[in-house]
Amino acid sequence: LALWVCGSQGRSYRFMSPHGHGSDDDEAAVTAISNEEWCSWLHAELRACPAYATHGALLDECCAIAARWRTRFWGRKALWNRMRRGSRLAKELAEAAPVLERARLEAQSVKLEGGARVVVIDLCSGFGYMAMFLSELLPPDKVRQKFSGVYAPHV
């Protein structure tokens, strides 16, 4: 199973599951690959998408975050399988890259006084990838986050 996503200039690109064939929900196939193999797959998928041309450094950083999630949540198979669901994580990350970049730039440039911090509100219109990545990307000294502690290491 593969997901097709319309890219810029009308081009399409395809996200494949990390094991390359079979069902995206085939837990045995996903369990059989190492963290390094999974990370290599995620990097390859993101390098092939149009967003990588303008947000490559951010997407590379997000790959490292996703690798830490895989390690952190590996013992919680139901949660991890829901998070990675085949190629969903790669697709969602590619789509979120421009917004993640803008949110990080805004948080870094805001001038705050007296220990004030920005509050980020996630309107919960999907699985929560945006909030999950923002909880790890935004500087904790400038942002007061209201994200689930299961995802954010510093909340």
XYZ file of C-alpha atoms in Angstrom:
155
model
C 0.000 0.000 0.000
C 1.305 3.461 -0.840
C -0.109 6.935 -0.333
C -0.062 9.463 -3.144
C 0.247 13.102 -2.216
C 0.036 15.980 -4.653
C 3.255 17.973 -4.577
C 4.128 21.442 -5.765
C 3.734 22.267 -9.475
C 1.183 19.456 -9.777
C 3.788 16.709 -9.367
C 2.943 13.676 -7.302
C 5.202 11.709 -5.058
C 4.610 8.458 -3.300
C 5.295 7.364 0.252
C 5.992 3.669 0.666
C 5.734 1.692 3.855
C 9.094 1.119 5.609
C 9.191 -2.529 4.622
C 8.441 -1.703 0.994
C 5.624 -4.144 0.417
C 2.692 -5.852 2.077
C 0.250 -4.263 4.447
C 1.258 -1.081 6.249
C -0.201 -2.646 9.364
C 1.951 -5.787 9.152
C 3.493 -5.523 12.620
C 5.860 -8.449 12.051
C 7.403 -6.764 8.994
C 7.860 -3.432 10.777
C 9.216 -5.099 13.921
C 11.767 -6.966 11.813
C 13.609 -3.815 10.762
C 16.070 -2.074 13.043
C 15.783 1.520 14.225
C 18.604 2.430 11.828
C 16.781 0.844 8.881
C 13.552 2.584 9.820
C 15.334 5.945 10.106
C 17.021 5.403 6.734
C 13.623 4.691 5.194
C 12.090 7.840 6.735
C 15.006 10.003 5.535
C 14.751 8.563 2.021
C 11.000 9.192 1.871
C 11.373 12.794 2.994
C 14.321 13.535 0.700
C 12.125 12.461 -2.221
C 9.266 14.849 -1.406
C 9.034 18.431 -2.749
C 9.113 19.934 0.771
C 12.692 18.726 1.256
C 14.049 21.326 -1.185
C 13.027 24.195 1.101
C 12.778 22.500 4.504
C 15.493 19.842 4.362
C 17.298 20.801 7.563
C 14.040 20.869 9.511
C 12.910 17.530 8.071
C 16.270 15.983 8.979
C 15.818 17.254 12.526
C 12.289 15.842 12.609
C 13.626 12.458 11.455
C 15.881 12.420 14.525
C 12.871 13.295 16.692
C 10.829 10.487 15.137
C 13.691 8.056 15.776
C 13.662 9.028 19.453
C 9.888 8.452 19.498
C 10.363 4.994 18.016
C 12.805 4.170 20.793
C 10.655 5.798 23.489
C 7.376 4.194 22.431
C 8.636 0.836 21.168
C 7.340 -0.947 24.254
C 3.894 0.539 23.692
C 3.153 -1.235 20.412
C -0.431 -0.022 20.005
C 0.644 3.620 20.398
C 3.690 3.280 18.154
C 1.737 1.445 15.448
C -0.916 4.151 15.509
C 1.753 6.871 15.256
C 3.714 5.365 12.396
C 0.800 3.637 10.569
C 2.785 2.673 7.493
C 3.828 5.829 5.736
C 1.433 8.213 7.509
C 4.177 9.773 9.635
C 6.294 10.620 6.560
C 3.318 12.072 4.689
C 2.146 14.184 7.629
C 5.644 15.445 8.356
C 6.164 16.544 4.751
C 2.830 18.382 4.799
C 3.546 20.044 8.156
C 7.090 21.211 7.365
C 6.203 24.779 6.248
C 4.047 25.370 9.337
C 6.629 23.854 11.691
C 9.304 26.096 10.169
C 7.167 29.219 10.529
C 6.144 28.414 14.111
C 9.759 27.875 15.102
C 10.885 31.140 13.490
C 8.083 33.042 15.224
C 8.877 31.507 18.619
C 12.583 32.260 18.244
C 12.019 35.878 17.204
C 9.372 36.891 19.754
C 10.581 39.356 22.405
C 9.290 38.467 25.860
C 9.825 40.210 29.187
C 9.604 39.137 32.799
C 9.646 35.400 32.210
C 6.573 35.481 29.970
C 6.242 32.621 27.514
C 4.157 32.028 24.404
C 1.196 29.648 24.581
C 0.663 27.438 21.542
C -2.868 26.213 20.923
C -3.362 23.116 18.803
C -6.900 22.941 17.432
C -6.713 19.146 17.294
C -7.814 18.710 13.711
C -5.918 15.461 13.205
C -3.784 12.876 14.945
C -1.584 15.488 16.631
C 1.657 15.304 14.660
C 1.939 19.095 14.531
C 1.729 19.442 18.312
C 4.031 16.475 18.812
C 6.763 17.931 16.608
C 6.298 21.476 17.941
C 6.649 20.185 21.496
C 10.154 19.024 20.599
C 11.178 21.797 18.190
C 10.157 24.971 19.999
C 12.480 26.452 22.627
C 11.120 25.554 26.096
C 12.388 28.848 27.533
C 10.083 30.825 25.216
C 7.057 28.562 24.896
C 4.637 27.380 27.527
C 3.274 24.252 25.957
C 0.007 22.484 26.611
C 0.822 19.262 24.845
C 0.457 15.764 26.171
C 3.422 14.818 28.337
C 3.613 11.444 26.591
C 5.123 13.183 23.560
C 7.093 16.115 24.930
C 10.293 15.374 26.828
C 10.390 18.771 28.574
C 6.716 19.361 29.427
